[in-house]
Amino acid sequence: MQTKYLDIFIKEAEEHLTSLQKGLLLLEKGTGDAALIHELLRNAHTLKGSARMLGIDGISAIAHRMEDLLKDIEEGRKPVGSTSVDLLLQGTDAISRMAVALAKGEESPVDVEKFIAAFDRGESTAEAVKEAGQPEEEVLGDTVRAKVKTLDSLVNFMGELIINKKRFEDKAATLKYLCQAGGDTLPAAQIREFQRGLEEDVLYLNYLIQELYGETMSLRMLPLRTITEGFRRLVRDLAKAQGKEIELEMSGEGIEVDRVLLEMLKPMFLHILTNAVDHGVESPAERQAKGKPAKGTVRVVARHEGSSVWIAIRDDGRGMDPGKIKEVAVRRGVISREEADLLTEEDALYLTLRPGFSTSEIVTDISGRGVGMDVVKKNAERVKGNILLKSEPGAFTEITLQLPLTLSVIEALMVTCGGETYAIPLSYVQETIKIRAEDIKTVGGKEAVSVRGLTTPLVSLARLLGLPEQKTFLEAGKIAAVVLKLRDHCLACMVDATLDSSEIVVKGLGGQLRSVKYIFGATILGDGNPALILNVPDIFAGAEGAETAGLRKVFEESRAASQRGSILVVDDSITTRTMERSILVAHGYRVEIAISGEDALEKVAGDRFDLVITDIEMPGINGFELTKKLRALDEYREVPVIVVSSLSRDEDKRRAIDAGAQAYIVKGSFDQGTLLDTVEAIIG
Amino acid sequence: MEEAKKAGYDIHSILHEMREEYWHGLAEVDEVQDEYLECVSFSLGGEIYAFESVCAAEIVRIPKLVKVPRVPEIIVGVFNLRGQITAAMDFRPFFGLPQPPLTSAGRIIVVRSEKFAMGILTEAVHGVEALSLGSFESVVKSLPGAQREYIRGQLHHGGRLIMLLDIVKLLSSPELVVGQ
């Protein structure tokens, strides 16, 4: 078969499959009409025909069956129910998998005969389809699709720049001539003319740069749709697997955001959505009992506002209970009882963003990759975004992400401190103030100032960053400070001087400095030297670390994460334990190995581990018993246990929880990320 | 002698020159069979170090280095390498070497690995030359940890002792990377 035709077929098939998938979901929602069914019929029919043309009998046969079923539905012989839709979706998936395999030149993952037999009986076809491997992490890739028009205009601007450069060269020559010819007395008239010409050139250069900047930036922007495409299906399938009915509504998918941002946004999105399905929306029975419609709704609304993108994800589920959150936070040691009592209900919601907090008692497969909301928070901070939480128990939970449109250029306030220049993203700056020595109060041994009537903690940026402190400003009588704001908290930060604010180009610190505390990135100043951009959330965390006991704990925890804990891996399979060991060791954990439950019990007697990872099925005592036995030991009562097993039934998971395990990872879905995320979430 | 030289035929010196040339020629033949390594050599802590010049992307004067807070001592700061923020490393404390202040002779050697570019601070760069591996000796066992780990050995060249750095290994050292 000629690959040229195959390529064309695969592209065509993709279109039809997308259309099928979308249409089927509409059909299930009951919003489909005769026209929709007919459209689906046409999709299936075309797929069948094209596949037959190329002799791809498997795809042709499945498409044929789908076409038949759709015909029955169209003619009213079969009802439009979730069973038929399910079957059709399975057909769509099977064809899609086969097409992907074809494109890659791999063997078909679908046993067509078996599939058709199951399809005809109206049963699940899962057995006929080879388990999909760990879906490859979908990245937006290193390549960009650009409109030819955009490229042309870029080339055009480059040409203009070159011409402009020539004009500057001419100007340089003119100036040289003027200097030489004039001797000590420069001809004023000629200089004036020269100055006018130069001004014109600079203006034009300015214009060119602005246009070029706009065009290049637009190359980086992609619509939100790029990542949300599969979300409707995802929510539907997740909900279905849990016997829930949930509909995902989305608006504002056309909003364009920086591609880098999109990549960071996707895991956050997935996490929040799975959370909503998993823990937010109740089962149909529970909902009806509360007088809500049986079908739950998750609504995603994206919109522009200023230079930010706001994405609100709201489910009409059981909401978040501030009381319960406080209780869990106290139990987990995230805050003290006294601190909990002082927190308002709204503030209590934000406790869920702290590391080590997760309201769901066990890490499930479904909420799989990310483990807690702290992951979402971390990602949001990385892109200088904000998270807002709103909830009413029994009614709704709304998580709003506020993200910058682009990460490449930001408005920043420049300050000097310890002899260096730093940039502070303006979105975090409330105001700059001057403080006199008598303005400084001490509150609980810590310095604070009053800003607009609000007592605001005062910290020294130099001290925070470990720079030499300037003493001179005290003598001068006035201290410059920047008032930073993060959500509803403020912090006054002493600096040597505040300079202007300006637009800066954000650059990474390079591959070598991947994450540096207090620093978000760097920019290049007019003189060609770099200046570091401060990471404001880090500054808050660092400043709070010295404030109250409870917050200090959070600080210590994040520091402890850099010196990672020790883990005991228990597994009778050498492959599994070697794999787990190498993953963990590579990420800085100390790992001991036990080859059986008995071996593990011996090892824990002589050592103190921060975490135990165990298999279930092992010769001798199994993982459940091991977990129980560990729980019975004084020293291991609190030590977290992660079960990694090939048993995937809910019953096994239940048993693991009952035995006292904190997390359960199914080997089938086992990959580096899941294990690491889970371990990190539990012991940091 | 003086007169004879002016006359242009001092037979002794001519013979001496011929003999010299002959021996020199012999020595050259020997060296050609030898293995060469084209290296960039530079000063660190008063000693001379070198690594393969293919690994060096460029050599620049030391620009303004901006300190990065709370990173390991060897990362002295970052600088602007044609729009790319690049870290400048001072390996002298890492190798347990003295740190004489950097003068105007100081240079940064920019090396590139697959993942990043970094600048190595040196007291001076001596140039690129082919070093004969004939005099190569493996690393002295008594050297402290980091030195033994990243120094392949030493060789004699033009009357100087040159330490050969294992730059590839050094570049892939996890200690160079901050954060995950």
mmCIF file of N, CA, C and O in Angstrom, chain B residues 40-44 58-63 65 79 88-90 92 102-110 119-127:
data_model
loop_
_atom_site.group_PDB
_atom_site.id
_atom_site.type_symbol
_atom_site.label_atom_id
_atom_site.label_comp_id
_atom_site.label_asym_id
_atom_site.label_seq_id
_atom_site.Cartn_x
_atom_site.Cartn_y
_atom_site.Cartn_z
ATOM 1 N N VAL B 40 42.415 22.923 25.328
ATOM 2 C CA VAL B 40 42.521 24.303 25.747
ATOM 3 C C VAL B 40 43.093 24.260 27.158
ATOM 4 O O VAL B 40 42.634 23.486 27.990
ATOM 5 N N SER B 41 44.144 25.017 27.402
ATOM 6 C CA SER B 41 44.755 24.967 28.726
ATOM 7 C C SER B 41 44.569 26.310 29.431
ATOM 8 O O SER B 41 44.497 27.356 28.789
ATOM 9 N N PHE B 42 44.450 26.238 30.742
ATOM 10 C CA PHE B 42 44.125 27.437 31.513
ATOM 11 C C PHE B 42 44.600 27.278 32.949
ATOM 12 O O PHE B 42 44.962 26.179 33.362
ATOM 13 N N SER B 43 44.592 28.391 33.685
ATOM 14 C CA SER B 43 45.068 28.360 35.066
ATOM 15 C C SER B 43 43.921 28.324 36.058
ATOM 16 O O SER B 43 42.945 29.064 35.916
ATOM 17 N N LEU B 44 44.047 27.450 37.016
ATOM 18 C CA LEU B 44 43.096 27.376 38.135
ATOM 19 C C LEU B 44 43.921 27.244 39.398
ATOM 20 O O LEU B 44 44.718 26.312 39.506
ATOM 21 N N GLU B 58 33.441 28.669 23.480
ATOM 22 C CA GLU B 58 34.073 29.954 23.262
ATOM 23 C C GLU B 58 34.748 30.440 24.543
ATOM 24 O O GLU B 58 34.522 29.894 25.621
ATOM 25 N N ILE B 59 35.572 31.441 24.379
ATOM 26 C CA ILE B 59 36.250 32.011 25.539
ATOM 27 C C ILE B 59 35.906 33.495 25.592
ATOM 28 O O ILE B 59 36.017 34.189 24.574
ATOM 29 N N VAL B 60 35.424 33.955 26.738
ATOM 30 C CA VAL B 60 35.021 35.358 26.824
ATOM 31 C C VAL B 60 35.689 36.027 28.033
ATOM 32 O O VAL B 60 36.107 35.355 28.971
ATOM 33 N N ARG B 61 35.788 37.352 27.971
ATOM 34 C CA ARG B 61 36.256 38.098 29.136
ATOM 35 C C ARG B 61 35.218 37.969 30.232
ATOM 36 O O ARG B 61 34.046 37.719 29.945
ATOM 37 N N ILE B 62 35.629 38.163 31.466
ATOM 38 C CA ILE B 62 34.664 37.977 32.547
ATOM 39 C C ILE B 62 33.728 39.187 32.613
ATOM 40 O O ILE B 62 34.176 40.306 32.884
ATOM 41 N N PRO B 63 32.447 38.983 32.320
ATOM 42 C CA PRO B 63 31.508 40.108 32.378
ATOM 43 C C PRO B 63 31.018 40.294 33.810
ATOM 44 O O PRO B 63 31.508 39.620 34.725
ATOM 45 N N LEU B 65 29.062 39.484 36.844
ATOM 46 C CA LEU B 65 28.407 38.259 37.292
ATOM 47 C C LEU B 65 27.374 38.634 38.341
ATOM 48 O O LEU B 65 27.692 39.305 39.320
ATOM 49 N N PHE B 79 25.626 35.292 34.013
ATOM 50 C CA PHE B 79 25.959 36.384 33.114
ATOM 51 C C PHE B 79 25.193 36.230 31.817
ATOM 52 O O PHE B 79 24.593 35.187 31.556
ATOM 53 N N ALA B 88 28.128 31.015 35.815
ATOM 54 C CA ALA B 88 29.584 30.983 35.841
ATOM 55 C C ALA B 88 30.017 30.159 37.046
ATOM 56 O O ALA B 88 29.558 30.392 38.155
ATOM 57 N N MET B 89 30.880 29.176 36.802
ATOM 58 C CA MET B 89 31.276 28.262 37.858
ATOM 59 C C MET B 89 32.723 28.525 38.257
ATOM 60 O O MET B 89 33.580 28.660 37.390
ATOM 61 N N ASP B 90 32.958 28.558 39.536
ATOM 62 C CA ASP B 90 34.328 28.612 40.022
ATOM 63 C C ASP B 90 34.624 27.249 40.617
ATOM 64 O O ASP B 90 34.175 26.924 41.717
ATOM 65 N N ARG B 92 37.374 26.127 41.656
ATOM 66 C CA ARG B 92 38.551 26.055 42.527
ATOM 67 C C ARG B 92 38.234 25.502 43.908
ATOM 68 O O ARG B 92 38.924 24.584 44.359
ATOM 69 N N LEU B 102 40.696 37.199 40.704
ATOM 70 C CA LEU B 102 40.750 37.196 39.247
ATOM 71 C C LEU B 102 41.160 38.582 38.758
ATOM 72 O O LEU B 102 40.636 39.591 39.207
ATOM 73 N N THR B 103 42.106 38.602 37.854
ATOM 74 C CA THR B 103 42.596 39.879 37.312
ATOM 75 C C THR B 103 42.024 40.077 35.920
ATOM 76 O O THR B 103 41.154 39.336 35.483
ATOM 77 N N SER B 104 42.583 41.064 35.230
ATOM 78 C CA SER B 104 42.086 41.333 33.875
ATOM 79 C C SER B 104 42.467 40.195 32.935
ATOM 80 O O SER B 104 41.945 40.096 31.829
ATOM 81 N N ALA B 105 43.382 39.325 33.363
ATOM 82 C CA ALA B 105 43.736 38.179 32.516
ATOM 83 C C ALA B 105 42.681 37.086 32.622
ATOM 84 O O ALA B 105 42.668 36.149 31.833
ATOM 85 N N GLY B 106 41.803 37.222 33.603
ATOM 86 C CA GLY B 106 40.783 36.196 33.826
ATOM 87 C C GLY B 106 39.872 36.027 32.625
ATOM 88 O O GLY B 106 39.552 36.994 31.926
ATOM 89 N N ARG B 107 39.468 34.795 32.371
ATOM 90 C CA ARG B 107 38.566 34.526 31.250
ATOM 91 C C ARG B 107 37.534 33.483 31.670
ATOM 92 O O ARG B 107 37.747 32.742 32.627
ATOM 93 N N ILE B 108 36.455 33.458 30.911
ATOM 94 C CA ILE B 108 35.470 32.398 31.111
ATOM 95 C C ILE B 108 35.502 31.496 29.894
ATOM 96 O O ILE B 108 35.449 31.975 28.758
ATOM 97 N N ILE B 109 35.626 30.193 30.144
ATOM 98 C CA ILE B 109 35.521 29.242 29.030
ATOM 99 C C ILE B 109 34.084 28.728 29.032
ATOM 100 O O ILE B 109 33.611 28.197 30.035
ATOM 101 N N VAL B 110 33.391 28.932 27.925
ATOM 102 C CA VAL B 110 32.005 28.466 27.845
ATOM 103 C C VAL B 110 31.993 27.043 27.291
ATOM 104 O O VAL B 110 32.581 26.774 26.247
ATOM 105 N N GLY B 119 29.710 28.537 32.128
ATOM 106 C CA GLY B 119 30.989 29.198 31.991
ATOM 107 C C GLY B 119 31.926 28.747 33.100
ATOM 108 O O GLY B 119 31.526 28.656 34.251
ATOM 109 N N ILE B 120 33.155 28.426 32.750
ATOM 110 C CA ILE B 120 34.133 28.047 33.761
ATOM 111 C C ILE B 120 35.072 29.230 33.970
ATOM 112 O O ILE B 120 35.728 29.692 33.026
ATOM 113 N N LEU B 121 35.117 29.721 35.192
ATOM 114 C CA LEU B 121 35.991 30.847 35.511
ATOM 115 C C LEU B 121 37.430 30.363 35.582
ATOM 116 O O LEU B 121 37.707 29.343 36.212
ATOM 117 N N THR B 122 38.326 31.085 34.918
ATOM 118 C CA THR B 122 39.736 30.710 34.991
ATOM 119 C C THR B 122 40.555 31.967 35.265
ATOM 120 O O THR B 122 40.117 33.085 34.987
ATOM 121 N N GLU B 123 41.765 31.757 35.803
ATOM 122 C CA GLU B 123 42.625 32.918 36.076
ATOM 123 C C GLU B 123 43.242 33.430 34.785
ATOM 124 O O GLU B 123 43.552 34.600 34.653
ATOM 125 N N ALA B 124 43.414 32.526 33.831
ATOM 126 C CA ALA B 124 43.919 32.913 32.517
ATOM 127 C C ALA B 124 43.754 31.725 31.586
ATOM 128 O O ALA B 124 43.755 30.592 32.038
ATOM 129 N N VAL B 125 43.582 32.005 30.312
ATOM 130 C CA VAL B 125 43.541 30.917 29.332
ATOM 131 C C VAL B 125 44.833 30.995 28.544
ATOM 132 O O VAL B 125 45.247 32.064 28.097
ATOM 133 N N HIS B 126 45.537 29.859 28.409
ATOM 134 C CA HIS B 126 46.842 29.883 27.751
ATOM 135 C C HIS B 126 46.757 29.619 26.271
ATOM 136 O O HIS B 126 47.659 29.945 25.530
ATOM 137 N N GLY B 127 45.690 28.989 25.835
ATOM 138 C CA GLY B 127 45.568 28.753 24.403
ATOM 139 C C GLY B 127 45.190 27.330 24.101
ATOM 140 O O GLY B 127 44.964 26.527 24.995
#
